[in-house]
Amino acid sequence: MYGKQRLSDILLDNKLLTKEDLAPLLDIERRLNGMKQLSEIIIEEGVLPEEDVAKAIAIQNEIDYVEPGHLDIDINFVKNLNISVFENLNILPYKKDKDFVYVATFNPSDFEVEDNLRKIFPGTLVDFKVTTPKEIRKNLVKIKTMESLKEVINGIRREMTQTASDTNNKNEKSSILKLMEIIIQTSIEKGVSDIHIEPEGDNFIIRGRIDGMLQELFVFENDIYGSLVARIKLSANLDIAEKRRPQDGRFSLVLKGNGGDQKEYDFRISTLPIINGESIVFRILDKSNVSVDLDKLGFSKENTEKFRKATKAPYGLIFVTGPTGSGKTTSLYAGLNEVKGENVKIITVEDPVEYQMSGIQQVQVNTKSDLTFASALRSILRQDPDIIMIGEARDKETLGIAVKAALTGHLVFTTLHTNDAPSAVMRVIDMGIEPFLVANAIVAIQAQRLIRTNCPHCTDVIHPPKVLIDSVSEYFPKDFDISTATFKKGVGCSQCNQTGYLGRTIISEVLEFDESLVSYIINSSNIDQLEIVKIAQEGQGFKTMFEAGMIKAIEGHTSLEEILRVAKM
């Protein structure tokens, strides 16, 4: 396009880079003498996320940008493409109508690509959309995977057309069972924690939660959806005919784990009626994979010792806080593992009991039998326990019993849903517990988040832009030299499904209830969260989760972008 704006100017105008950031990148571009474009160099050097560069390219070329995960892929169209051709061109034709073929690209100025597309789709206009290279690669791999399942899908369709009289029951199950096994086995190999099966229009999508983020794994046409759902319901002993009410069930399978060994996996199934059918979610539970060693969870050495010290208290209340899926239950199990022994009686009340631990009595909440957290706790206290673990203090009654138990000689572990440790103090008071009881009952509050770790197979040294470094510099340790700092980030590969991340670790903050904090809570007429932080920083060297995250990034375990996504400054 004649006279179009330079990419460097767009990045400057949008304050994504400074002139200081751009100078070495432009120097590399000059030295390569046209062999690589500035956009490629920026990504290779790890200066900006692919999304930011792709948006700038879309502005430069005055065409639409499509966010990763938002390509409206037409399965009927892409299933007939020769994917290897488009892998070589680094593009993805994803939809076609009577006038246009829609093509996702990172480089809409590549004339060679345009020439090739004219030959592949003669007489059809091309409408380019800009997206990230990772998104293109990820979808090409997904389409190839679906292509490899053609035989299985066709087998299901053949079996669906057979009548009851001419269908052998054993054969009738084979194709759908094989597909179900492929979905589950693929999910396990990719480290999926939850499988989501979601009908949408003409297709249904299968997504997996990998390291806390949903990723699309498969897309199938809707004609086999009913057979798959029926097979899943059969496995979980659910009512196949019931489609108007939610159902819950579970089943177990022995499958090959990531290490190649055969393992037994539990699957918790949940169905939910939606306008297009039923949404199915299964939670994958690998009982052999739960870590109960406090030193191996990923906490900083300082916070590990603070939490361990709290578990040694003779009595009191220990809170672990954070959002759903932040590893709270695992931390509670690790805490219990620290204190269990033949001379200690530990009873837990959980909803549900996800992992069984030896030497501990575990109670499963059952609302149908009126066995709630509160009713179970009242009975537990009559069982003469030394230590109690409550899965969640979700109401005033449960919390009140927990506080009373903590003040009468029991060590109580429980969880809350709060964003950080200081806000847990406010939350407990808001739930109706008097401040003087809060101050005397609580031993410590640990808040935590799970962050994705850089993929070890594709991690590279990067040079974050000055804009980003300046925005977070006050949270770095005081002895950290920013001028010589290097950071790391995964660039994306087949091992990490092009995300750059593989696995997760924990960042946390631990608020200890020392004399100064207890005194403030008891004597203050208006308790302020910021004042709690200030007192803790001065009295016990309290570090926030964001500061803990910065240390993880400095050490190369994760990226700055991941900390900014998960934790709040």
CSV table of C-alpha atoms in Angstrom, one decimal, residues 268-467:
chain,number,residue,atom,x,y,z
A,268,ARG,CA,-16.2,-36.0,37.7
A,269,ILE,CA,-18.9,-35.3,35.1
A,270,SER,CA,-21.3,-32.3,35.1
A,271,THR,CA,-24.1,-31.7,32.6
A,272,LEU,CA,-25.9,-28.4,32.1
A,273,PRO,CA,-28.9,-27.8,29.8
A,274,ILE,CA,-28.2,-24.9,27.4
A,275,ILE,CA,-30.1,-23.5,24.4
A,276,ASN,CA,-28.1,-25.7,21.9
A,277,GLY,CA,-28.2,-28.9,23.9
A,278,GLU,CA,-26.1,-29.8,26.9
A,279,SER,CA,-22.8,-28.4,28.1
A,280,ILE,CA,-20.6,-31.3,29.5
A,281,VAL,CA,-17.6,-30.7,31.7
A,282,PHE,CA,-15.4,-33.3,33.2
A,283,ARG,CA,-12.8,-32.7,35.8
A,284,ILE,CA,-9.8,-35.0,35.5
A,285,LEU,CA,-8.4,-36.2,38.8
A,286,ASP,CA,-5.0,-38.0,39.0
A,287,LYS,CA,-4.8,-39.2,42.6
A,288,SER,CA,-1.1,-40.0,42.2
A,289,ASN,CA,-0.3,-36.5,41.1
A,290,VAL,CA,-1.2,-34.5,44.2
A,291,SER,CA,1.8,-32.9,45.9
A,292,VAL,CA,1.6,-32.7,49.7
A,293,ASP,CA,5.2,-31.6,50.2
A,294,LEU,CA,5.2,-28.0,51.3
A,295,ASP,CA,8.7,-27.5,50.0
A,296,LYS,CA,7.7,-28.6,46.5
A,297,LEU,CA,4.7,-26.4,45.9
A,298,GLY,CA,6.7,-23.5,44.5
A,299,PHE,CA,6.4,-21.0,47.4
A,300,SER,CA,9.4,-18.7,48.1
A,301,LYS,CA,11.6,-20.0,50.9
A,302,GLU,CA,10.5,-17.1,53.1
A,303,ASN,CA,6.8,-17.8,52.7
A,304,THR,CA,7.3,-21.5,53.1
A,305,GLU,CA,8.8,-20.9,56.5
A,306,LYS,CA,6.1,-18.5,57.5
A,307,PHE,CA,3.3,-21.0,56.6
A,308,ARG,CA,5.2,-23.8,58.2
A,309,LYS,CA,5.6,-21.8,61.4
A,310,ALA,CA,1.8,-21.1,61.4
A,311,THR,CA,1.1,-24.9,61.1
A,312,LYS,CA,3.1,-25.5,64.3
A,313,ALA,CA,0.9,-23.2,66.4
A,314,PRO,CA,-0.9,-25.1,69.2
A,315,TYR,CA,-4.3,-23.6,68.3
A,316,GLY,CA,-5.8,-20.9,66.1
A,317,LEU,CA,-7.1,-20.3,62.6
A,318,ILE,CA,-5.1,-20.5,59.4
A,319,PHE,CA,-6.7,-19.1,56.2
A,320,VAL,CA,-5.7,-19.9,52.7
A,321,THR,CA,-7.3,-17.5,50.3
A,322,GLY,CA,-7.5,-17.0,46.5
A,323,PRO,CA,-9.9,-17.5,43.6
A,324,THR,CA,-11.3,-20.9,42.4
A,325,GLY,CA,-8.5,-23.0,40.9
A,326,SER,CA,-5.6,-21.2,42.7
A,327,GLY,CA,-4.4,-24.4,44.5
A,328,LYS,CA,-5.9,-23.6,47.9
A,329,THR,CA,-6.9,-27.2,48.7
A,330,THR,CA,-3.5,-28.5,47.7
A,331,SER,CA,-1.9,-26.0,50.1
A,332,LEU,CA,-4.2,-27.1,52.9
A,333,TYR,CA,-3.3,-30.8,52.3
A,334,ALA,CA,0.4,-29.8,52.4
A,335,GLY,CA,-0.2,-28.0,55.7
A,336,LEU,CA,-1.9,-31.0,57.1
A,337,ASN,CA,0.9,-33.2,55.9
A,338,GLU,CA,3.3,-31.1,58.0
A,339,VAL,CA,1.4,-31.8,61.2
A,340,LYS,CA,-0.1,-35.2,60.9
A,341,GLY,CA,1.2,-38.0,63.1
A,342,GLU,CA,0.2,-40.9,65.3
A,343,ASN,CA,-0.3,-38.6,68.3
A,344,VAL,CA,-2.5,-36.1,66.4
A,345,LYS,CA,-6.2,-36.6,65.4
A,346,ILE,CA,-7.1,-34.7,62.2
A,347,ILE,CA,-10.6,-34.5,60.7
A,348,THR,CA,-11.5,-32.7,57.5
A,349,VAL,CA,-14.9,-31.7,56.1
A,350,GLU,CA,-14.8,-31.1,52.3
A,351,ASP,CA,-17.0,-30.6,49.3
A,352,PRO,CA,-16.0,-32.8,47.6
A,353,VAL,CA,-13.2,-35.0,49.0
A,354,GLU,CA,-10.9,-34.8,45.9
A,355,TYR,CA,-7.8,-36.7,47.3
A,356,GLN,CA,-7.6,-39.2,50.1
A,357,MET,CA,-4.8,-38.9,52.7
A,358,SER,CA,-3.7,-41.6,55.0
A,359,GLY,CA,-3.8,-40.9,58.8
A,360,ILE,CA,-6.6,-38.3,58.4
A,361,GLN,CA,-10.4,-38.7,58.8
A,362,GLN,CA,-12.2,-37.1,55.8
A,363,VAL,CA,-15.9,-36.2,55.8
A,364,GLN,CA,-17.8,-35.6,52.5
A,365,VAL,CA,-20.5,-32.8,52.6
A,366,ASN,CA,-23.9,-34.2,51.5
A,367,THR,CA,-26.6,-31.6,51.4
A,368,LYS,CA,-29.2,-34.3,50.6
A,369,SER,CA,-28.6,-35.9,54.0
A,370,ASP,CA,-28.4,-32.4,55.6
A,371,LEU,CA,-24.6,-33.0,56.2
A,372,THR,CA,-23.5,-29.4,55.6
A,373,PHE,CA,-20.2,-27.8,56.6
A,374,ALA,CA,-21.8,-26.4,59.8
A,375,SER,CA,-23.6,-29.6,60.8
A,376,ALA,CA,-20.5,-31.7,60.1
A,377,LEU,CA,-18.4,-29.3,62.2
A,378,ARG,CA,-20.6,-29.5,65.2
A,379,SER,CA,-20.3,-33.3,65.1
A,380,ILE,CA,-16.6,-33.2,64.4
A,381,LEU,CA,-16.0,-31.2,67.6
A,382,ARG,CA,-17.5,-34.1,69.6
A,383,GLN,CA,-15.0,-36.4,68.0
A,384,ASP,CA,-12.1,-34.9,70.1
A,385,PRO,CA,-9.9,-33.7,67.1
A,386,ASP,CA,-6.7,-31.8,67.6
A,387,ILE,CA,-6.7,-30.3,64.1
A,388,ILE,CA,-9.7,-29.6,61.8
A,389,MET,CA,-9.7,-28.7,58.1
A,390,ILE,CA,-12.8,-27.0,56.6
A,391,GLY,CA,-12.9,-27.0,52.8
A,392,GLU,CA,-14.4,-23.5,52.7
A,393,ALA,CA,-15.8,-21.1,55.3
A,394,ARG,CA,-18.6,-20.1,53.1
A,395,ASP,CA,-21.2,-18.7,55.6
A,396,LYS,CA,-21.3,-17.0,59.0
A,397,GLU,CA,-22.4,-20.1,60.8
A,398,THR,CA,-19.5,-22.2,59.6
A,399,LEU,CA,-17.0,-19.4,60.2
A,400,GLY,CA,-18.4,-18.8,63.7
A,401,ILE,CA,-17.9,-22.5,64.6
A,402,ALA,CA,-14.4,-22.4,63.1
A,403,VAL,CA,-13.5,-19.3,65.2
A,404,LYS,CA,-14.9,-20.9,68.3
A,405,ALA,CA,-12.9,-24.1,67.7
A,406,ALA,CA,-9.7,-22.0,67.2
A,407,LEU,CA,-10.2,-20.2,70.5
A,408,THR,CA,-10.9,-23.4,72.4
A,409,GLY,CA,-7.7,-25.2,71.7
A,410,HIS,CA,-8.0,-26.5,68.1
A,411,LEU,CA,-5.8,-25.7,65.1
A,412,VAL,CA,-8.2,-25.0,62.2
A,413,PHE,CA,-7.3,-24.8,58.5
A,414,THR,CA,-9.8,-23.3,56.1
A,415,THR,CA,-10.2,-21.3,52.9
A,416,LEU,CA,-11.8,-18.0,51.8
A,417,HIS,CA,-12.4,-16.4,48.4
A,418,THR,CA,-10.6,-13.1,48.6
A,419,ASN,CA,-8.1,-11.4,46.4
A,420,ASP,CA,-5.3,-11.0,48.9
A,421,ALA,CA,-4.4,-11.6,52.6
A,422,PRO,CA,-5.3,-8.2,54.0
A,423,SER,CA,-8.7,-8.2,52.4
A,424,ALA,CA,-9.5,-11.5,54.1
A,425,VAL,CA,-9.4,-9.7,57.5
A,426,MET,CA,-12.1,-7.3,56.2
A,427,ARG,CA,-14.1,-10.2,54.7
A,428,VAL,CA,-14.2,-12.1,58.0
A,429,ILE,CA,-15.3,-9.0,59.9
A,430,ASP,CA,-18.0,-8.3,57.2
A,431,MET,CA,-19.3,-11.9,57.7
A,432,GLY,CA,-20.1,-10.9,61.3
A,433,ILE,CA,-17.1,-11.9,63.4
A,434,GLU,CA,-16.1,-9.3,66.0
A,435,PRO,CA,-12.7,-7.7,65.4
A,436,PHE,CA,-11.3,-8.8,68.8
A,437,LEU,CA,-12.2,-12.5,68.0
A,438,VAL,CA,-10.6,-12.1,64.6
A,439,ALA,CA,-7.4,-10.8,66.1
A,440,ASN,CA,-7.2,-13.5,68.8
A,441,ALA,CA,-8.3,-16.4,66.6
A,442,ILE,CA,-6.2,-16.0,63.4
A,443,VAL,CA,-2.6,-17.2,63.3
A,444,ALA,CA,-1.9,-16.4,59.7
A,445,ILE,CA,-3.5,-15.8,56.3
A,446,GLN,CA,-1.9,-17.0,53.1
A,447,ALA,CA,-3.2,-15.7,49.8
A,448,GLN,CA,-2.0,-17.3,46.6
A,449,ARG,CA,-2.3,-17.5,42.8
A,450,LEU,CA,-1.2,-20.1,40.3
A,451,ILE,CA,1.0,-18.6,37.5
A,452,ARG,CA,2.1,-20.3,34.3
A,453,THR,CA,5.8,-21.2,34.0
A,454,ASN,CA,7.9,-20.7,30.9
A,455,CYS,CA,8.0,-23.7,28.6
A,456,PRO,CA,11.5,-25.3,29.1
A,457,HIS,CA,11.5,-26.4,25.5
A,458,CYS,CA,11.3,-23.0,23.9
A,459,THR,CA,12.2,-20.4,26.6
A,460,ASP,CA,14.5,-17.7,25.4
A,461,VAL,CA,16.1,-14.5,26.8
A,462,ILE,CA,13.9,-11.5,26.0
A,463,HIS,CA,14.3,-7.7,26.3
A,464,PRO,CA,11.0,-6.2,27.6
A,465,PRO,CA,10.3,-2.6,26.4
A,466,LYS,CA,11.4,0.3,28.6
A,467,VAL,CA,7.7,1.2,29.0
